[in-house]
Short mmCIF file of C-alpha atoms and ligand atoms in Angstrom, two decimals:
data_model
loop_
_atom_site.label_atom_id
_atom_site.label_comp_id
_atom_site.label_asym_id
_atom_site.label_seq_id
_atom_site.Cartn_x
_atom_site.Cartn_y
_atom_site.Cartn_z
CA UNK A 7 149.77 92.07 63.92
CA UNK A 8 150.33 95.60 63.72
CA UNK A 9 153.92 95.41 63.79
CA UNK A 10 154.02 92.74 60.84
CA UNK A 11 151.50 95.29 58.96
CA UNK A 12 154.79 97.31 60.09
CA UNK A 13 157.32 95.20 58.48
CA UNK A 14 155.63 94.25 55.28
CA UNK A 15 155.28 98.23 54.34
CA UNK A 16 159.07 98.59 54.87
CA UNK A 17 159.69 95.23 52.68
CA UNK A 18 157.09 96.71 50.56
CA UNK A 19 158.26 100.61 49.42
CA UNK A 20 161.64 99.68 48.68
CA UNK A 21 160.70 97.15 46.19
CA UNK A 22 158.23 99.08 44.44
CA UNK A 23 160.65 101.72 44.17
CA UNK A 24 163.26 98.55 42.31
CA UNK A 25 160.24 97.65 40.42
CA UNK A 26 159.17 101.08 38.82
CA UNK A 27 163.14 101.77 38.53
CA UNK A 28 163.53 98.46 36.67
CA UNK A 29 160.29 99.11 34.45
CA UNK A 30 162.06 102.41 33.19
CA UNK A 31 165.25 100.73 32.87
CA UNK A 32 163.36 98.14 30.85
CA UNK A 33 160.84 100.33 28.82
CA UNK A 34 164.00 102.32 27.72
CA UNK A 35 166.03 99.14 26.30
CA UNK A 36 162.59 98.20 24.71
CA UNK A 37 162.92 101.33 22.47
CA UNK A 38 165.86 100.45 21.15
CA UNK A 39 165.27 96.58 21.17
CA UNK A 40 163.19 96.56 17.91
CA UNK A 41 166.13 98.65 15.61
CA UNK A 42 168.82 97.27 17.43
CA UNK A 43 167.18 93.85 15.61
CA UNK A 44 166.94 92.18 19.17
CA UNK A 45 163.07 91.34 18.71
CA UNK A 46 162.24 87.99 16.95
CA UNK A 47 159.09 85.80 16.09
CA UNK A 48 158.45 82.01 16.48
CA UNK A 49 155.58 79.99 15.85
CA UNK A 50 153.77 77.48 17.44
CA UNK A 51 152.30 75.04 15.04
CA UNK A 52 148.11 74.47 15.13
CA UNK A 53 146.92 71.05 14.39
CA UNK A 54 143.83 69.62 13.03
CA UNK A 55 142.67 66.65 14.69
CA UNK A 56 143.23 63.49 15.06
CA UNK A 57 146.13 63.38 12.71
CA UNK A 58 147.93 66.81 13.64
CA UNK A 59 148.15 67.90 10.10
CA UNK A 60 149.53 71.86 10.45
CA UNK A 61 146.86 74.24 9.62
CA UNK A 62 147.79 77.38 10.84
CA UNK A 63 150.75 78.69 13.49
CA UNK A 64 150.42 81.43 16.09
CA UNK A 65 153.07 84.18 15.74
CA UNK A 66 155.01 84.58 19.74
CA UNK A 67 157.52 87.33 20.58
CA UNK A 68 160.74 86.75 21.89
CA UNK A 69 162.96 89.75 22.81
CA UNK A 70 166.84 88.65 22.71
CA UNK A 71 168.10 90.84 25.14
CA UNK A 72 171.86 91.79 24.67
CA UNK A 73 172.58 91.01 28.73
CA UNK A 74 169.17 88.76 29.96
CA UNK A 75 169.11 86.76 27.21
CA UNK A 76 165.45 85.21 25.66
CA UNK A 77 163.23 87.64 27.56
CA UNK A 78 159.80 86.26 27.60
CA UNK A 79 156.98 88.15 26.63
CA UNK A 80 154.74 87.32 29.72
CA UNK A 81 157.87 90.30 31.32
CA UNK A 82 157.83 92.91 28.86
CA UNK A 83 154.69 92.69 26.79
CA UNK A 84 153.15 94.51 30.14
CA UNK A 85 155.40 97.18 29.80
CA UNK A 86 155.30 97.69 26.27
CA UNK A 87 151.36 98.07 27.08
CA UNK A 88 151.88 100.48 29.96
CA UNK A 89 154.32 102.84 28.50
CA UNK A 90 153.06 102.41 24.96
CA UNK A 91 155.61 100.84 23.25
CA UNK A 92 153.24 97.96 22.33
CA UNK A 93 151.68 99.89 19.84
CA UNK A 94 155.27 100.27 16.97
CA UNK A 95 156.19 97.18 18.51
CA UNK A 96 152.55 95.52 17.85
CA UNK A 97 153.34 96.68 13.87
CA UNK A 98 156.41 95.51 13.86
CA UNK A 99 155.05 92.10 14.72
CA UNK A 100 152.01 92.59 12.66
CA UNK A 101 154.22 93.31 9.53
CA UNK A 102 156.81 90.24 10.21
CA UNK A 103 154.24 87.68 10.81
CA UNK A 104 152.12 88.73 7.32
CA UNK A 105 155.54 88.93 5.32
CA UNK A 106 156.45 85.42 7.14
CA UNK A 107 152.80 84.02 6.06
CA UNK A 108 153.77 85.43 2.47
CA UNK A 109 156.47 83.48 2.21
CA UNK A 110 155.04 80.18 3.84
CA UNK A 111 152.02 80.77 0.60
CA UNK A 112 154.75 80.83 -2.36
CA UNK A 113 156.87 77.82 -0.90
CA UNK A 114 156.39 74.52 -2.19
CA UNK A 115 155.34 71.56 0.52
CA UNK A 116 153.70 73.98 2.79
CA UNK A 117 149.96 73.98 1.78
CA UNK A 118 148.49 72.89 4.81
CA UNK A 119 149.20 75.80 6.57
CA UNK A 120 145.98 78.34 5.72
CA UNK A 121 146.29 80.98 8.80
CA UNK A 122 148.61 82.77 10.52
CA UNK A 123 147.54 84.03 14.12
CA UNK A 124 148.60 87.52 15.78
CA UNK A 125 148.48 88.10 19.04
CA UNK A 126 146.94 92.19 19.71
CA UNK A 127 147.03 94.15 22.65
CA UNK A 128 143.85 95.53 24.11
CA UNK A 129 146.76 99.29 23.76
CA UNK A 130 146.92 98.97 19.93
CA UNK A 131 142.77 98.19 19.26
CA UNK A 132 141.87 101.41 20.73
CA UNK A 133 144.61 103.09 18.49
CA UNK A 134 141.41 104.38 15.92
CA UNK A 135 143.10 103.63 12.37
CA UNK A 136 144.72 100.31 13.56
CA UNK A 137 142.05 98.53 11.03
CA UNK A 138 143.85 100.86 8.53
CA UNK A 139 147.01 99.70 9.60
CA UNK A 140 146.43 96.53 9.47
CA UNK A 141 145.11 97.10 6.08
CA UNK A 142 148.28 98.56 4.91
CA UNK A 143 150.65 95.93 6.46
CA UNK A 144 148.44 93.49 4.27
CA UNK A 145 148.70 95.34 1.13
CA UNK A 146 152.25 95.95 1.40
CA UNK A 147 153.13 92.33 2.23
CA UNK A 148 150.80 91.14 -0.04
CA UNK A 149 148.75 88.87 2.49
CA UNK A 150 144.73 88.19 2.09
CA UNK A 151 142.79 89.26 4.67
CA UNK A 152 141.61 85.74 5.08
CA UNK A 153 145.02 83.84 5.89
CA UNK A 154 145.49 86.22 8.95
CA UNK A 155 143.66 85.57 12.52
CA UNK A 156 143.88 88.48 15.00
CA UNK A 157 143.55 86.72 18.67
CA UNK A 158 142.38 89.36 21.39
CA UNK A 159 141.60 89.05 24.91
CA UNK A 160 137.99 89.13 26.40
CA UNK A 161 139.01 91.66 28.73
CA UNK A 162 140.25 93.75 25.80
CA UNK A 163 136.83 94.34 23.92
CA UNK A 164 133.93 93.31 26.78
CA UNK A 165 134.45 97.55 27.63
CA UNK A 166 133.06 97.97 24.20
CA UNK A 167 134.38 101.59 22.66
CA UNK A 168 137.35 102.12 20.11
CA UNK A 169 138.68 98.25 20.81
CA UNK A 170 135.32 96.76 19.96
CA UNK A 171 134.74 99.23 16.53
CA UNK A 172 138.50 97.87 15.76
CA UNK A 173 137.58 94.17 16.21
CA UNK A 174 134.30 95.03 13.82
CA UNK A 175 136.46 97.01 11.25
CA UNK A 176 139.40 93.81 11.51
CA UNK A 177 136.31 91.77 10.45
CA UNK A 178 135.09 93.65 7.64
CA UNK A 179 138.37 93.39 5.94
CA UNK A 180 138.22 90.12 5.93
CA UNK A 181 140.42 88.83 9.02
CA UNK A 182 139.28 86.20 11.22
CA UNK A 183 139.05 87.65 15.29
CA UNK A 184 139.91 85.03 17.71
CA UNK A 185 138.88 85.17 21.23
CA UNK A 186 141.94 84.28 23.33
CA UNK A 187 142.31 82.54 26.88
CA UNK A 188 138.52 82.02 26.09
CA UNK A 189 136.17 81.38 29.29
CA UNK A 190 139.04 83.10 31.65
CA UNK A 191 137.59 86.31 31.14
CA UNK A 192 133.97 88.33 32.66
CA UNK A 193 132.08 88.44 30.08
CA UNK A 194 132.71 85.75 27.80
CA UNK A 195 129.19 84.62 26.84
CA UNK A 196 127.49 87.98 26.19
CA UNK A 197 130.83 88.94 24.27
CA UNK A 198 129.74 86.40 21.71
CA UNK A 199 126.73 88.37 20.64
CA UNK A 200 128.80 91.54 20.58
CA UNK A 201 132.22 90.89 19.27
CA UNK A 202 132.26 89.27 15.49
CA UNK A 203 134.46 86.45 16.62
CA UNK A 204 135.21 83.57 14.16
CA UNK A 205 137.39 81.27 16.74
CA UNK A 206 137.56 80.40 20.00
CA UNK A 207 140.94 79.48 21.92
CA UNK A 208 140.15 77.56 24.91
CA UNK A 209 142.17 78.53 27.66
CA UNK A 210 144.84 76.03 28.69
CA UNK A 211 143.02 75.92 32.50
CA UNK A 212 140.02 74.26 31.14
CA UNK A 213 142.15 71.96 28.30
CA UNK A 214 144.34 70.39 31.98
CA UNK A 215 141.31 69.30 33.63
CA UNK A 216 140.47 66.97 30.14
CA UNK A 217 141.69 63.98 31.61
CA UNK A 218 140.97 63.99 34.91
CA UNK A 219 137.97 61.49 34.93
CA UNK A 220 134.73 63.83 34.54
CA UNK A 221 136.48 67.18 35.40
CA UNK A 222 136.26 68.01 31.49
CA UNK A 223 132.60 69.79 31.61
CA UNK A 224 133.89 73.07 31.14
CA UNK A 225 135.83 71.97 27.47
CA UNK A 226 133.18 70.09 26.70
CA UNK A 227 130.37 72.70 27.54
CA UNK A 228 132.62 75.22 25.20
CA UNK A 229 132.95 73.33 22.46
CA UNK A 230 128.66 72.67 22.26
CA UNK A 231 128.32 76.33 22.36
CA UNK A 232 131.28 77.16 19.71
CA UNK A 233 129.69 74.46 17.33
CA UNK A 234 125.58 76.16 18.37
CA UNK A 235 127.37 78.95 17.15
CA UNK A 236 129.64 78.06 13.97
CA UNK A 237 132.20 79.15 15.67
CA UNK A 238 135.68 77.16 15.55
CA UNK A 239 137.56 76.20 18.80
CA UNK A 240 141.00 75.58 19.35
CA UNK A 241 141.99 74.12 22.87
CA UNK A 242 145.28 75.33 24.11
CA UNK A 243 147.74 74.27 25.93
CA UNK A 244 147.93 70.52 25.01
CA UNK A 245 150.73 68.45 26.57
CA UNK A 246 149.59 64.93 26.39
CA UNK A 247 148.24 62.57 23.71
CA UNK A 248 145.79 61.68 26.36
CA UNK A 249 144.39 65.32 26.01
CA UNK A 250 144.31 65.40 22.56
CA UNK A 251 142.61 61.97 22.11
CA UNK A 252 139.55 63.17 24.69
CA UNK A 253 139.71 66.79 22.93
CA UNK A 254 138.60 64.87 19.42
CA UNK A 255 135.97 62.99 21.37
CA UNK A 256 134.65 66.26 22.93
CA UNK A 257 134.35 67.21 19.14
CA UNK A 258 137.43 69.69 19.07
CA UNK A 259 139.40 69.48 15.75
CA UNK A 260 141.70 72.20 16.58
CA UNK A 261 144.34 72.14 19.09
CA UNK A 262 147.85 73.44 20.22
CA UNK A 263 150.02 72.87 22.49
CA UNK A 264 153.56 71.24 23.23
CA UNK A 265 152.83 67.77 22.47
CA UNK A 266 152.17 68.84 19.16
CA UNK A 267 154.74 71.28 18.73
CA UNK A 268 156.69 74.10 20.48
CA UNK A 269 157.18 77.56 19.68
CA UNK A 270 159.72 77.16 16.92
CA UNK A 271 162.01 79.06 14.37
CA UNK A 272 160.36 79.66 11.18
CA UNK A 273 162.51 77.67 9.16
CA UNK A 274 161.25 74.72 11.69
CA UNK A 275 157.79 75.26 10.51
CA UNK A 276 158.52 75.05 7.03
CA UNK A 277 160.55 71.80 7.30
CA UNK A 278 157.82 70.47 9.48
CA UNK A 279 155.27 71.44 6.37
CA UNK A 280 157.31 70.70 3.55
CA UNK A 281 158.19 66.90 5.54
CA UNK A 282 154.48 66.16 5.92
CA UNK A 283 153.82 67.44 2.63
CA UNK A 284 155.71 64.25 1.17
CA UNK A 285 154.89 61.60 3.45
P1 C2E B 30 149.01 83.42 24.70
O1 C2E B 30 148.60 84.28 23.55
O2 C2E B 30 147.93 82.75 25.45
O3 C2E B 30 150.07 82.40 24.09
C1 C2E B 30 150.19 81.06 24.52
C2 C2E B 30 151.36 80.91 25.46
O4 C2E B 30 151.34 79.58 25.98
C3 C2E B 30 152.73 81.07 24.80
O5 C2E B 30 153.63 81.59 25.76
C4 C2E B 30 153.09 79.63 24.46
O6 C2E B 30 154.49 79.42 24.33
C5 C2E B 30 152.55 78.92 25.67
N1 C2E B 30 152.20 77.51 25.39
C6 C2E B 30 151.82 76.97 24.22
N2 C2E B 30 151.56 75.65 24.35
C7 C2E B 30 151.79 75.35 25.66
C8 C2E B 30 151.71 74.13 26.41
O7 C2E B 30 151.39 73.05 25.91
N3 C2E B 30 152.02 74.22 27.74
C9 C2E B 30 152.39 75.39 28.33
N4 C2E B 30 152.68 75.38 29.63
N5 C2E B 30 152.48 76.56 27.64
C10 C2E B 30 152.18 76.54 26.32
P2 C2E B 30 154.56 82.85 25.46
O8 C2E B 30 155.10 82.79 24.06
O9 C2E B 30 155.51 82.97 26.59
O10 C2E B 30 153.54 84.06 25.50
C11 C2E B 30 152.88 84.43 26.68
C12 C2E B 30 151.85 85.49 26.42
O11 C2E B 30 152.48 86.71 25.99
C13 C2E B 30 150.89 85.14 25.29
O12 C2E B 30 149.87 84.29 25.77
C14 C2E B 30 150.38 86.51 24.91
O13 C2E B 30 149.40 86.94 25.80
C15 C2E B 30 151.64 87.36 25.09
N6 C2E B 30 152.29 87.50 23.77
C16 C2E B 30 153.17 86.68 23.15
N7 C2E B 30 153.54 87.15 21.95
C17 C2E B 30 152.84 88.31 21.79
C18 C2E B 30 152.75 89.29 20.73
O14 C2E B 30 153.37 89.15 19.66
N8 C2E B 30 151.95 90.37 20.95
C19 C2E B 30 151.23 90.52 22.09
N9 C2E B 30 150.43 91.60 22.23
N10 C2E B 30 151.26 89.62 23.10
C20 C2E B 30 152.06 88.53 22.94
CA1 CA B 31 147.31 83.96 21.84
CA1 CA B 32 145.96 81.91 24.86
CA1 CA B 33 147.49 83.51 27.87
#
């Protein structure tokens, strides 16, 4: 046993030293990525129930590297957090998705589509004027406060502190604050008394078990304490027409998720909205 505990240190150093070598290497393309023009948004549509009419689309990064190709953000979005990159980057996104949501307003055929959602790191909401940021980015791209949804984590606000007084200041502009990955975190219940949260997202975890027979108590319990709370819920993570079906019994009228759409190309969204929009 003691010579395994042996072997796994040596297998162990050496790739921690290729992992912290790669992170530089990494962090140091990721300063260039967003002027270089290799960073890009798509959306994922999100439906109302039963009829999947789009209401609203979630805003995903996807970095384009020059040699990886499609880097996905589950790599670098970590990075971008640790080294603090996340925070121009965050902006960036911020700025692209509200002049994006602009632009979906002022087009004909899109109507449906009230919200735009942005995902922010835990890094950026203890940055203390990133209300006033945010602010700015809507003033400048002309956006109301209402048609933008900022999704944070649990984890990212439970601490309380500069994240939480962000979240409150987010709110009393006038953005909705969506609680992301919902029920994955600590502290999820008592965060609903602290955080002003106008939406839910039900983790994907709990929106799998749906249709496996009477494995859906978790969902369901969610969903009774969203509506005790006028609070909307969106499950995530939807595959199956099977899910969605049980979702709208459980009482959810939000969902996303691949069988309703993909992350997609803006100019897929609006031929998605402007195609409804005439049927
Ligand atoms: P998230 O915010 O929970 O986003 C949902 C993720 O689930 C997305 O992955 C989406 O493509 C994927 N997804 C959506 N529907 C389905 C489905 O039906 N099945 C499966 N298997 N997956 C589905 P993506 O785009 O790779 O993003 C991963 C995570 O990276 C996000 O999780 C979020 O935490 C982070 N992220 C993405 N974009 C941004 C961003 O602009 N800013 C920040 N701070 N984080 C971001
Ligand atoms: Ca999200
Ligand atoms: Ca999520
Ligand atoms: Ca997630």
């Amino acid at each position: 046993a003691k010579d395994r505990g042996k072997q796994c240190m040596a297998r162990y150093e050496p790739d921690m030293d290729l992992h912290s070598i790669e992170e530089a290497r990494l962090g140091a393309q990721l300063r260039h990525a967003i002027d270089a023009g290799e960073m890009r948004l798509v959306y994922q549509p999100i439906v109302e129930l039963p009829h999947g009419r789009i209401v609203g689309v979630e805003a995903l990064v996807r970095w384009q590297h020059p040699q990886h190709g499609v880097v996905s953000p589950g790599l670098f979005v970590p990075v971008a957090e640790r080294n603090g990159l996340i925070v121009p980057l965050g902006e960036w996104i911020l700025r692209e998705a509200c002049r994006q949501a602009a632009r979906w307003r002022d087009l004909p055929g899109t109507r449906s589509l009230r919200k735009i959602s942005v995902n922010v790191s835990a890094r950026q909401l203890r940055e203390p004027d990133f209300a006033a940021t945010v602010a700015g980015i809507l003033h400048e791209t002309g956006l109301e406060p209402h048609r933008l949804v900022v999704e944070v984590t649990e984890t990212a606000v439970f601490d309380g502190g500069a994240a939480l007084d962000s979240v409150w200041a987010l709110h009393r502009l006038g953005v909705s604050i969506a609680l992301d990955d919902f029920g994955t975190g600590h502290s999820s219940l008592g965060l609903l008394r602290t955080c002003p949260a106008d939406i839910l997202k039900v983790d994907k975890s709990f929106v799998d078990e749906v249709t496996a027979g009477d494995q859906d108590v978790i969902a369901a319990a969610l969903i009774q304490i969203a509506s005790g709370l006028h609070l909307q819920a969106t499950a995530e993570g939807v595959e199956t027409a099977d899910q969605a079906e049980h979702l709208h019994r459980l009482g959810y009228r939000f969902a996303q998720g691949y069988h309703f759409g993909r992350p997609m190309a803006a100019e897929n969204i609006t031929e998605l909205l402007q195609a409804a929009s005439k049927a």
